[in-house]
PDB file of C-alpha atoms in Angstrom:
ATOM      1  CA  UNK A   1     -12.074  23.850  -1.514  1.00 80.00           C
ATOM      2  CA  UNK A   2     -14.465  22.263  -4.178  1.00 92.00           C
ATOM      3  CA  UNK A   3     -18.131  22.707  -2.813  1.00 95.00           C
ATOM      4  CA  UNK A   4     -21.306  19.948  -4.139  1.00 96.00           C
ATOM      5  CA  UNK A   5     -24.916  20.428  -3.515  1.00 96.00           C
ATOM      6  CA  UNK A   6     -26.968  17.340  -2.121  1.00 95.00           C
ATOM      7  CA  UNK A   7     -28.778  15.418  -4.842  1.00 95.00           C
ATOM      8  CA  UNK A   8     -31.898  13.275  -3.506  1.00 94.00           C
ATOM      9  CA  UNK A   9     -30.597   9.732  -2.421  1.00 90.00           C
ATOM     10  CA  UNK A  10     -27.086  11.081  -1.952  1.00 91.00           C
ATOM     11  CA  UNK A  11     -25.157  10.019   1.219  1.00 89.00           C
ATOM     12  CA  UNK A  12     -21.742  11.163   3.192  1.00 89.00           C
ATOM     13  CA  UNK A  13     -20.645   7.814   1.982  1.00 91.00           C
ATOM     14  CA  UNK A  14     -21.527   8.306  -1.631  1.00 93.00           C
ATOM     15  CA  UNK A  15     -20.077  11.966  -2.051  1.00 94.00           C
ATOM     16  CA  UNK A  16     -16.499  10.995  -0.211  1.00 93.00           C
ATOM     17  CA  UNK A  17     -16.394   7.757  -2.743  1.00 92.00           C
ATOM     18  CA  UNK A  18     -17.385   9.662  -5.700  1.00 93.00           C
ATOM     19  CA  UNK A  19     -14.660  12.300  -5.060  1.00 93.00           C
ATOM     20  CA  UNK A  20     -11.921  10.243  -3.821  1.00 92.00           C
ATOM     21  CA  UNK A  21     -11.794  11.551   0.103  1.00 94.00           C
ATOM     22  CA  UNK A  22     -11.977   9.693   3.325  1.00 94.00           C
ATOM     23  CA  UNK A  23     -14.674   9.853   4.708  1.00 92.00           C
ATOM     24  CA  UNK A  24     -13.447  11.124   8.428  1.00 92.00           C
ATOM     25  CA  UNK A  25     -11.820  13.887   6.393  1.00 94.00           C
ATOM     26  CA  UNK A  26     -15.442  14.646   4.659  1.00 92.00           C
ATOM     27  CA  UNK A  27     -16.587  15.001   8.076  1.00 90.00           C
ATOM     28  CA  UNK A  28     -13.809  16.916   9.585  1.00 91.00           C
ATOM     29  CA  UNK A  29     -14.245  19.836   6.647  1.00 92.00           C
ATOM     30  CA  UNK A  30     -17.567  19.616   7.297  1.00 91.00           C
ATOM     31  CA  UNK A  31     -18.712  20.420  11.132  1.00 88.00           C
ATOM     32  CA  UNK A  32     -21.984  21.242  11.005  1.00 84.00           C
ATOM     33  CA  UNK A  33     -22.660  17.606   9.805  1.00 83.00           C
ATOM     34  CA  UNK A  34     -21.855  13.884  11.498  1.00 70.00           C
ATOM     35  CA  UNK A  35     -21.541  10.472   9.434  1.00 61.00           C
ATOM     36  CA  UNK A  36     -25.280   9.868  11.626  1.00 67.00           C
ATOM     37  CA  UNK A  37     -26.794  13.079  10.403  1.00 69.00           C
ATOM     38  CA  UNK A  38     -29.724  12.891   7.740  1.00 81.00           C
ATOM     39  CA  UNK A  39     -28.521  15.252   4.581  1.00 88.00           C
ATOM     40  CA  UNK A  40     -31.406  17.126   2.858  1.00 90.00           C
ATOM     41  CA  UNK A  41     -31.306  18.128  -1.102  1.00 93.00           C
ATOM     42  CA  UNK A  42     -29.765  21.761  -1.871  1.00 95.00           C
ATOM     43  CA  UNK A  43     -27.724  20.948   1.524  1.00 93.00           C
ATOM     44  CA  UNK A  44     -24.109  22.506   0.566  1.00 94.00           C
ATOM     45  CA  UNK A  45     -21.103  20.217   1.202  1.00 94.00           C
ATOM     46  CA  UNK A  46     -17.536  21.330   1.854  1.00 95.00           C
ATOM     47  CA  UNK A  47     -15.133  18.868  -0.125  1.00 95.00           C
ATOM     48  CA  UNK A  48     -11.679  18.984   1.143  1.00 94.00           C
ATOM     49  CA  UNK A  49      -8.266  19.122  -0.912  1.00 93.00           C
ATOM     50  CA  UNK A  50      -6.354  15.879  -0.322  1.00 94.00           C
ATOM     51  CA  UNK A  51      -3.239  16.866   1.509  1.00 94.00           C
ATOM     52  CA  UNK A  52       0.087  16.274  -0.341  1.00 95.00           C
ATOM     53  CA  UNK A  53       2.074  12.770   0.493  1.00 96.00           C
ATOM     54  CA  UNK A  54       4.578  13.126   3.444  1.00 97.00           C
ATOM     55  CA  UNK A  55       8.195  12.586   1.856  1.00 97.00           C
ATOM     56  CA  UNK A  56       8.725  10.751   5.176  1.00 98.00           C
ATOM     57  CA  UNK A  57       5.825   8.122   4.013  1.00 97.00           C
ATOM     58  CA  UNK A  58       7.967   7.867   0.361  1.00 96.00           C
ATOM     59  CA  UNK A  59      11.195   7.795   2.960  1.00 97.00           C
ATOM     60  CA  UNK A  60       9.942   4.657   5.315  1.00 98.00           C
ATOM     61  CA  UNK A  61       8.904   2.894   2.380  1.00 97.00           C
ATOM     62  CA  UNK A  62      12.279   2.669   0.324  1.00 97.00           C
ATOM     63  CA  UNK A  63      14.204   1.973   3.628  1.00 98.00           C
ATOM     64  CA  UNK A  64      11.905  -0.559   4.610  1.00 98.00           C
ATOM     65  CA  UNK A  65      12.292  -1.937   0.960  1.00 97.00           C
ATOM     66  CA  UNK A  66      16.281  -1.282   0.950  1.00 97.00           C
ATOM     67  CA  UNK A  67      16.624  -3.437   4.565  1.00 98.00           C
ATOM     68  CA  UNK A  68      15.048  -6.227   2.629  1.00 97.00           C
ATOM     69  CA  UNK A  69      17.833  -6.303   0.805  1.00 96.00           C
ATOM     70  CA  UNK A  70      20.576  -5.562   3.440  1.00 97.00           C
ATOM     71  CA  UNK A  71      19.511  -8.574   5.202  1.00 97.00           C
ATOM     72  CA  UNK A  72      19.460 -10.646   2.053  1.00 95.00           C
ATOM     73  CA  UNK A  73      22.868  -9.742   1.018  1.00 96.00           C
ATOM     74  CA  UNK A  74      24.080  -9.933   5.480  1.00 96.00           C
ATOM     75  CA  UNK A  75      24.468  -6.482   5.729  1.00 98.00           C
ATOM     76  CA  UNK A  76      23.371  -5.843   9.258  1.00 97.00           C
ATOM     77  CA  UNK A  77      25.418  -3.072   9.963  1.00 97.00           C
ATOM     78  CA  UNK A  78      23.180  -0.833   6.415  1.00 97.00           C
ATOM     79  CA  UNK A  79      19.896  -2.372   7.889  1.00 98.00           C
ATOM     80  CA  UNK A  80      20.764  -1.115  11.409  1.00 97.00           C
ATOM     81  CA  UNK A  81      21.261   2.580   9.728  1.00 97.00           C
ATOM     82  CA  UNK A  82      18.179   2.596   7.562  1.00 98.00           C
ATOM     83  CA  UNK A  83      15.888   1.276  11.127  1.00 98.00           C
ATOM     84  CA  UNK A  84      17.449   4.473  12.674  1.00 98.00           C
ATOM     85  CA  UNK A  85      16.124   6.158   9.639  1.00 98.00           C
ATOM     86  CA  UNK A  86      12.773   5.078   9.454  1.00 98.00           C
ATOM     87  CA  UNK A  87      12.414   5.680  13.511  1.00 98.00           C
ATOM     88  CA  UNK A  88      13.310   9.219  12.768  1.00 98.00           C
ATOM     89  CA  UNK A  89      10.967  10.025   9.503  1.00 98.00           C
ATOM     90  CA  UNK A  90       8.208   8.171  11.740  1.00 98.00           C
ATOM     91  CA  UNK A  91       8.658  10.350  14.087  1.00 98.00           C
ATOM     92  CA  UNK A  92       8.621  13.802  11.712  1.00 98.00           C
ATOM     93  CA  UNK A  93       5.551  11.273  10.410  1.00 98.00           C
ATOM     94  CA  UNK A  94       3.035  11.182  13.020  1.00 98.00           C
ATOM     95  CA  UNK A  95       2.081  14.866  12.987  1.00 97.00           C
ATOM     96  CA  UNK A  96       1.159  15.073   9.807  1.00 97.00           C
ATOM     97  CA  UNK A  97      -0.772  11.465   9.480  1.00 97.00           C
ATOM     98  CA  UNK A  98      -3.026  12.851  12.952  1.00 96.00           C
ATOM     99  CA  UNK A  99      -3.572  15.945  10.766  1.00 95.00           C
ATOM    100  CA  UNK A 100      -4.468  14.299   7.917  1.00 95.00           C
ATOM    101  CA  UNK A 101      -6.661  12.012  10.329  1.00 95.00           C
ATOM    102  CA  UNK A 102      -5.303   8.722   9.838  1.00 97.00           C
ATOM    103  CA  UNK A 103      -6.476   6.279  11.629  1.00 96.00           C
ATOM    104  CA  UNK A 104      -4.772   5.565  15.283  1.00 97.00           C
ATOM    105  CA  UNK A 105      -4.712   1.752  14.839  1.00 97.00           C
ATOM    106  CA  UNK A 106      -2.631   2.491  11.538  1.00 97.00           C
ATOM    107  CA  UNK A 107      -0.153   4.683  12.906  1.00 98.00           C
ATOM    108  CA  UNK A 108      -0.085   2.254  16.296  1.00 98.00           C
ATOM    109  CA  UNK A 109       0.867  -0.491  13.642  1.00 98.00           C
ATOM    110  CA  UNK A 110       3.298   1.046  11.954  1.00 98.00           C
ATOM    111  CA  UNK A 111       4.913   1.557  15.357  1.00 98.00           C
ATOM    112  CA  UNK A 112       4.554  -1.776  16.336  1.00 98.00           C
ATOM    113  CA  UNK A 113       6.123  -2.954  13.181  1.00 98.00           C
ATOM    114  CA  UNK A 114       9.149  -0.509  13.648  1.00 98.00           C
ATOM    115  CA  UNK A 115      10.086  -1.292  16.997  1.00 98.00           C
ATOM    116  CA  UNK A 116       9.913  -5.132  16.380  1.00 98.00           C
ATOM    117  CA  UNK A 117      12.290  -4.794  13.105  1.00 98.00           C
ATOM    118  CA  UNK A 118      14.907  -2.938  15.193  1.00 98.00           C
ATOM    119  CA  UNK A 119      14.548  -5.748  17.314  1.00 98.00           C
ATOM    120  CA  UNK A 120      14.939  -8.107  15.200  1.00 98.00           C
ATOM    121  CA  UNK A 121      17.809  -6.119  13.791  1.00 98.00           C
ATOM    122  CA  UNK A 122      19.446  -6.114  16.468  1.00 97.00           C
ATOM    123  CA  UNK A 123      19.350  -9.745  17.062  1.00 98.00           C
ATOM    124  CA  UNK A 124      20.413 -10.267  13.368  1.00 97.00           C
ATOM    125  CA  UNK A 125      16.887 -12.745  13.337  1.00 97.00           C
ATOM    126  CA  UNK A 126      16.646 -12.258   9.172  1.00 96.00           C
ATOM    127  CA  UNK A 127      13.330 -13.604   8.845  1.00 96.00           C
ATOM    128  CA  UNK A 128      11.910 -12.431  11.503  1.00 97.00           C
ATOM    129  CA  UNK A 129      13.451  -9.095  10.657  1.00 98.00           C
ATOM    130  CA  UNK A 130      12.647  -9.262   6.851  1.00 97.00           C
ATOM    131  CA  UNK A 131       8.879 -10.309   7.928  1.00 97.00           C
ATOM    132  CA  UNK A 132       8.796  -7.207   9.900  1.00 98.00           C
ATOM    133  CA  UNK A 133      10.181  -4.930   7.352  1.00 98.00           C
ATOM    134  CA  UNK A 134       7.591  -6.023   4.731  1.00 98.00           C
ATOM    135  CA  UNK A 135       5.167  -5.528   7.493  1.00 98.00           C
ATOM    136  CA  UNK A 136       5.813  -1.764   7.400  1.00 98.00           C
ATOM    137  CA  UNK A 137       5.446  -1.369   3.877  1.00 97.00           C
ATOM    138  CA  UNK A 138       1.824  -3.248   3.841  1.00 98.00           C
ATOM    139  CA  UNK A 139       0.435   0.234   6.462  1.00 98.00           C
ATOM    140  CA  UNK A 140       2.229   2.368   3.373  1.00 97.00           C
ATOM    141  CA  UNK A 141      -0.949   2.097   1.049  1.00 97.00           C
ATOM    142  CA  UNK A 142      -3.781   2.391   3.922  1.00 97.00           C
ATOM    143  CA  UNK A 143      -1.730   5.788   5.052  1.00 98.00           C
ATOM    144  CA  UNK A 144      -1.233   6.975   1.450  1.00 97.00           C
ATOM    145  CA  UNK A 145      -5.166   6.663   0.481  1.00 96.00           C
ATOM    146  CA  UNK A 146      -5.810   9.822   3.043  1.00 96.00           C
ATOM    147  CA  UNK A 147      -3.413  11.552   0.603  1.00 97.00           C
ATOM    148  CA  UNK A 148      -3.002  13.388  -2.846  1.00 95.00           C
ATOM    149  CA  UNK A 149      -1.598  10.203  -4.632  1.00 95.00           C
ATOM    150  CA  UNK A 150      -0.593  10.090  -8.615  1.00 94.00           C
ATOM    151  CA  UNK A 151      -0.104   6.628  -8.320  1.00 96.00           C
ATOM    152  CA  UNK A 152      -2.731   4.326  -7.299  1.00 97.00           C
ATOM    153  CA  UNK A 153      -2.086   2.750  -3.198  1.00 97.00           C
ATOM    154  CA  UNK A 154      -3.160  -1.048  -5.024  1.00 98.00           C
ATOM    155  CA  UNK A 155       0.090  -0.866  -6.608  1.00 98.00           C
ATOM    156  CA  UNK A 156       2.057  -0.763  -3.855  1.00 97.00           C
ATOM    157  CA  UNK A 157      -0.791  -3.386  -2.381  1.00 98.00           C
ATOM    158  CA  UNK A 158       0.724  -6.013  -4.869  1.00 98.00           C
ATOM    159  CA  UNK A 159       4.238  -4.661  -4.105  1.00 97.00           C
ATOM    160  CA  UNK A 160       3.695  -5.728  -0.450  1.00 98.00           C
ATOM    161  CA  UNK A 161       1.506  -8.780  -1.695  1.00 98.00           C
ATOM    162  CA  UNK A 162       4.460 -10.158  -3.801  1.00 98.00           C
ATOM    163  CA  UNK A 163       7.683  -9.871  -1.197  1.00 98.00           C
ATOM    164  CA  UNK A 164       5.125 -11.346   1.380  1.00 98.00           C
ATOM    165  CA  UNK A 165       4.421 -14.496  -1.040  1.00 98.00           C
ATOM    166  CA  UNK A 166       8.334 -15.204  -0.944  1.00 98.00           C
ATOM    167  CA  UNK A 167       8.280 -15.223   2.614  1.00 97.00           C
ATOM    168  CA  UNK A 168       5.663 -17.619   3.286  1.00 97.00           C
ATOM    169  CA  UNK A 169       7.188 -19.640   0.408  1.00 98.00           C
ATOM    170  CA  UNK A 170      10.445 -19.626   2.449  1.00 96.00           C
ATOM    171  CA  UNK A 171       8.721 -20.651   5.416  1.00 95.00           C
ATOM    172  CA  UNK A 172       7.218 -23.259   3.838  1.00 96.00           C
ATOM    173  CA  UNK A 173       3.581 -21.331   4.545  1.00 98.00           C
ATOM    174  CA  UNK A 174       2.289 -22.320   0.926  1.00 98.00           C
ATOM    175  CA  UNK A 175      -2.049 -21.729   2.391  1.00 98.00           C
ATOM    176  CA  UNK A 176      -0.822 -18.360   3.450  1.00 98.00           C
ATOM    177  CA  UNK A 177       0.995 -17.623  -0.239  1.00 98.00           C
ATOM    178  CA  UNK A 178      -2.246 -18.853  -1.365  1.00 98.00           C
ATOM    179  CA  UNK A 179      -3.838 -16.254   0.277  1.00 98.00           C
ATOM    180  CA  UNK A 180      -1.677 -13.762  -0.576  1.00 98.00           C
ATOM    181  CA  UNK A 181      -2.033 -14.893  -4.010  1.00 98.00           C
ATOM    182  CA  UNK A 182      -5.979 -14.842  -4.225  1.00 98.00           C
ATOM    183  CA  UNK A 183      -5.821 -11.077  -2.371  1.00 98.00           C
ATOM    184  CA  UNK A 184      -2.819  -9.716  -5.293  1.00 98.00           C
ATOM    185  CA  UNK A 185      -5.885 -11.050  -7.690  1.00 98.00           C
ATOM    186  CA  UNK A 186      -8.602  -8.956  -5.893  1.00 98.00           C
ATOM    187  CA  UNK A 187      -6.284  -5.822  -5.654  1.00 98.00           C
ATOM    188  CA  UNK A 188      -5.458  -6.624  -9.572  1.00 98.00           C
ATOM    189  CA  UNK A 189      -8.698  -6.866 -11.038  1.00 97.00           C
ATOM    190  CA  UNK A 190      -9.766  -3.847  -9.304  1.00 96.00           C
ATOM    191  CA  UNK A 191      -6.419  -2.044 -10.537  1.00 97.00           C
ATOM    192  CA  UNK A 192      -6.638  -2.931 -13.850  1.00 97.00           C
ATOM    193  CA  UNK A 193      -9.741  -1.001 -15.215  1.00 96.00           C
ATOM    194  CA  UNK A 194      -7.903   2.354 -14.201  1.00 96.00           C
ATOM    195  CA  UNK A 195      -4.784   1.756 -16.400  1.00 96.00           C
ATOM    196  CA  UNK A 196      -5.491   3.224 -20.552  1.00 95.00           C
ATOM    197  CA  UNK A 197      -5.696   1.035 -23.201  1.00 92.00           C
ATOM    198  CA  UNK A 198      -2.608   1.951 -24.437  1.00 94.00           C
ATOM    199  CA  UNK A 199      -0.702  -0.029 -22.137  1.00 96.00           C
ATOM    200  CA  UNK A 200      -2.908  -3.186 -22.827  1.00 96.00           C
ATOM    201  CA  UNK A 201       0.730  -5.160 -23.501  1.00 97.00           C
ATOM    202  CA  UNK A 202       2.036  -3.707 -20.136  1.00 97.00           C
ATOM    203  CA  UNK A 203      -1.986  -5.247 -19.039  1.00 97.00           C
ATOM    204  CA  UNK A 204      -1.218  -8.679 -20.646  1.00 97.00           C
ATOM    205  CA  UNK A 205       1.970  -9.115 -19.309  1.00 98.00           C
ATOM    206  CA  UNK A 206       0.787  -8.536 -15.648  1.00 98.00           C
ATOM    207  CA  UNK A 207      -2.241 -11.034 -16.496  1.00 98.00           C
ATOM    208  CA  UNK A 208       0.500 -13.748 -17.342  1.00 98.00           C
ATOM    209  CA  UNK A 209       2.804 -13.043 -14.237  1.00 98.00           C
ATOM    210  CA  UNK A 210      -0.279 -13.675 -12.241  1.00 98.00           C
ATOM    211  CA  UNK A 211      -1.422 -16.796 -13.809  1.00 98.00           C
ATOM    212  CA  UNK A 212       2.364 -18.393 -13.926  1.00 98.00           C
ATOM    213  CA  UNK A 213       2.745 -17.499 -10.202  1.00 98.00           C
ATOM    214  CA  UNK A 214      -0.482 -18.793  -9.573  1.00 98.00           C
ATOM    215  CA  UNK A 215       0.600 -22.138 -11.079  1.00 98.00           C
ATOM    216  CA  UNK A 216       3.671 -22.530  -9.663  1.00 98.00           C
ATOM    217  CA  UNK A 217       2.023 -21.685  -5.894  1.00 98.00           C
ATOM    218  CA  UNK A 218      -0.444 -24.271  -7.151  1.00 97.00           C
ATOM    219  CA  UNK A 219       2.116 -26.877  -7.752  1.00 97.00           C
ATOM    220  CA  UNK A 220       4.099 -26.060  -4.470  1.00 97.00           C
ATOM    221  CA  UNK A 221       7.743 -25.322  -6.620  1.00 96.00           C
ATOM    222  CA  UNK A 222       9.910 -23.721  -4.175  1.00 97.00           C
ATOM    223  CA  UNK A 223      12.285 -22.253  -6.257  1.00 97.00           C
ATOM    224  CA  UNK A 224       9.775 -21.317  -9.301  1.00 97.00           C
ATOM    225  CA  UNK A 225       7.693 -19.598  -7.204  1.00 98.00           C
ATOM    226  CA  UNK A 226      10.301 -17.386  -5.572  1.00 97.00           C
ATOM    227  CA  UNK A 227      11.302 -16.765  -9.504  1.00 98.00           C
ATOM    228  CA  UNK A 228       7.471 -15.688 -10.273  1.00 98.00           C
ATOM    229  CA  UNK A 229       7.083 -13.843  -7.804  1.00 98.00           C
ATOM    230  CA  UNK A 230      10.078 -11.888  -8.613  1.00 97.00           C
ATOM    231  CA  UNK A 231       8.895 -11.379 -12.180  1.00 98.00           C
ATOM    232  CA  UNK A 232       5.485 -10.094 -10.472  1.00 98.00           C
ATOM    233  CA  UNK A 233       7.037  -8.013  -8.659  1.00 98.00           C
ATOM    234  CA  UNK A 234       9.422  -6.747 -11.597  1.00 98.00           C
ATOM    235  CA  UNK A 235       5.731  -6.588 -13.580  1.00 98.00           C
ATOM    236  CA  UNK A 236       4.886  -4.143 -10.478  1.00 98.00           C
ATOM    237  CA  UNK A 237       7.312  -2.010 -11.361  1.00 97.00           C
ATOM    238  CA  UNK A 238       6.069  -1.927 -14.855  1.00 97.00           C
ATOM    239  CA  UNK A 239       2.648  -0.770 -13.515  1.00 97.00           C
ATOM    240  CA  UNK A 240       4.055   2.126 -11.254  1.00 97.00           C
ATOM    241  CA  UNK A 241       5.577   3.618 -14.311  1.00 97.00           C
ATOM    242  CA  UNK A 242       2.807   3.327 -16.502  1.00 97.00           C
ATOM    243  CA  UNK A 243       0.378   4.812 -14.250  1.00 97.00           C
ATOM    244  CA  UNK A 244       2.742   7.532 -13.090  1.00 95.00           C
ATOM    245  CA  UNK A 245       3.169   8.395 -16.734  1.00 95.00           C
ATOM    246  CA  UNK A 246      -0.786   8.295 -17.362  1.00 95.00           C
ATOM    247  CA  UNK A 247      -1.367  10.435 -14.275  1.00 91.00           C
ATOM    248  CA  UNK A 248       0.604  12.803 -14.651  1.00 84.00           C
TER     249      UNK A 248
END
């Protein structure tokens, strides 16, 4: 465990942002202090070692992604498997987000999201169940940020960001794609300073998947939107790589 000394103006706050830990984690390491209590200069500050990421969080994740596809392609029975999965790594899951102290409304949501796509499963309800599914995957980035990550949580913010753009495209929901749109811009331009130069292609590409799905969400096309947002996603994928390769 890293340890900082207090420099005059410094706050909890500032010292969990500058090195990359929540700040209820901060706190926990630290019990002689509380997020109220004044720090003085010289004050010595315990910074904690992120914990490493759950293989049940990476395990919830691609079965939440795979039943996407099951449901596309009609497969109830595969969907109904991979739910049973997901219960079960949730499950194994919950320990170890409490002791990592993730928030209680996240893991709450997660469950809540989990027992409505069995549900929905079970009443083969695809868009209701596909909805739900994505749902799941949006709590994976808020749960992976209390966690030793080599890829940044935005990118799998824009993941979540670009399969929930189809759906409100194929509910005809094209103010809430909007939104979804304008948010995958905010997580992008935020992302985008952390990635080298050397990828500035990889960069340029992404730029132009955003501004040709913007268009097309714009202009209300049904089926070029769905085939944007597809290439965004694809363009995701690009992303993970390169910052998986740059990180590690």
């Amino acid at each position: 465990m890293q340890q900082y000394t207090v420099k005059p103006n410094d706050t909890l706050f500032m010292i969990a942002k500058q090195f990359g830990v929540p700040l209820v984690q901060l706190i926990k390491a630290n019990p002689q202090i509380s997020a109220s209590s004044p720090l003085y200069i010289g004050q010595i500050i315990n910074i904690p070692e992120l914990l490493p990421i759950p293989k049940q969080l990476d395990t919830i994740e691609s079965n939440a992604e795979d039943i996407i596809d099951d449901i596309y392609a009609a497969d109830w029975e595969k969907a109904g498997i991979k739910v049973n999965l997901i219960k079960t790594n949730m499950n194994e899951l919950t320990p170890l987000l409490q002791e990592a102290v993730v928030p209680t409304e996240l893991i709450s949501g997660m469950n809540l999201a989990i027992k409505n796509l069995e549900q929905n499963v079970m009443q083969k309800k695809s868009y209701s169940a596909i909805a739900q599914a994505n749902r799941i995957t949006m709590y994976i980035p808020d749960m992976l940020d209390y966690f030793k990550v080599i890829i940044p949580t935005d990118v799998s913010r824009l993941d979540y960001l670009g399969r929930q753009i189809i759906l409100n495209v194929e509910g005809n929901d094209w103010n809430e794609a909007n939104n979804n749109y304008i948010a995958a811009k905010k997580v992008w331009e935020r992302l985008k300073p952390q990635l080298d130069t050397k990828y500035s292609k990889d960069i340029a590409d992404f730029d132009q998947a955003m501004k040709t799905l913007g268009e097309s969400i714009n202009n209300k096309t049904y089926q070029n939107t769905i085939d944007n947002a597809n290439i965004f996603l694809d363009k995701v994928d690009v992303l993970e790589t390169d910052f998986k390769q740059q990180n590690i």
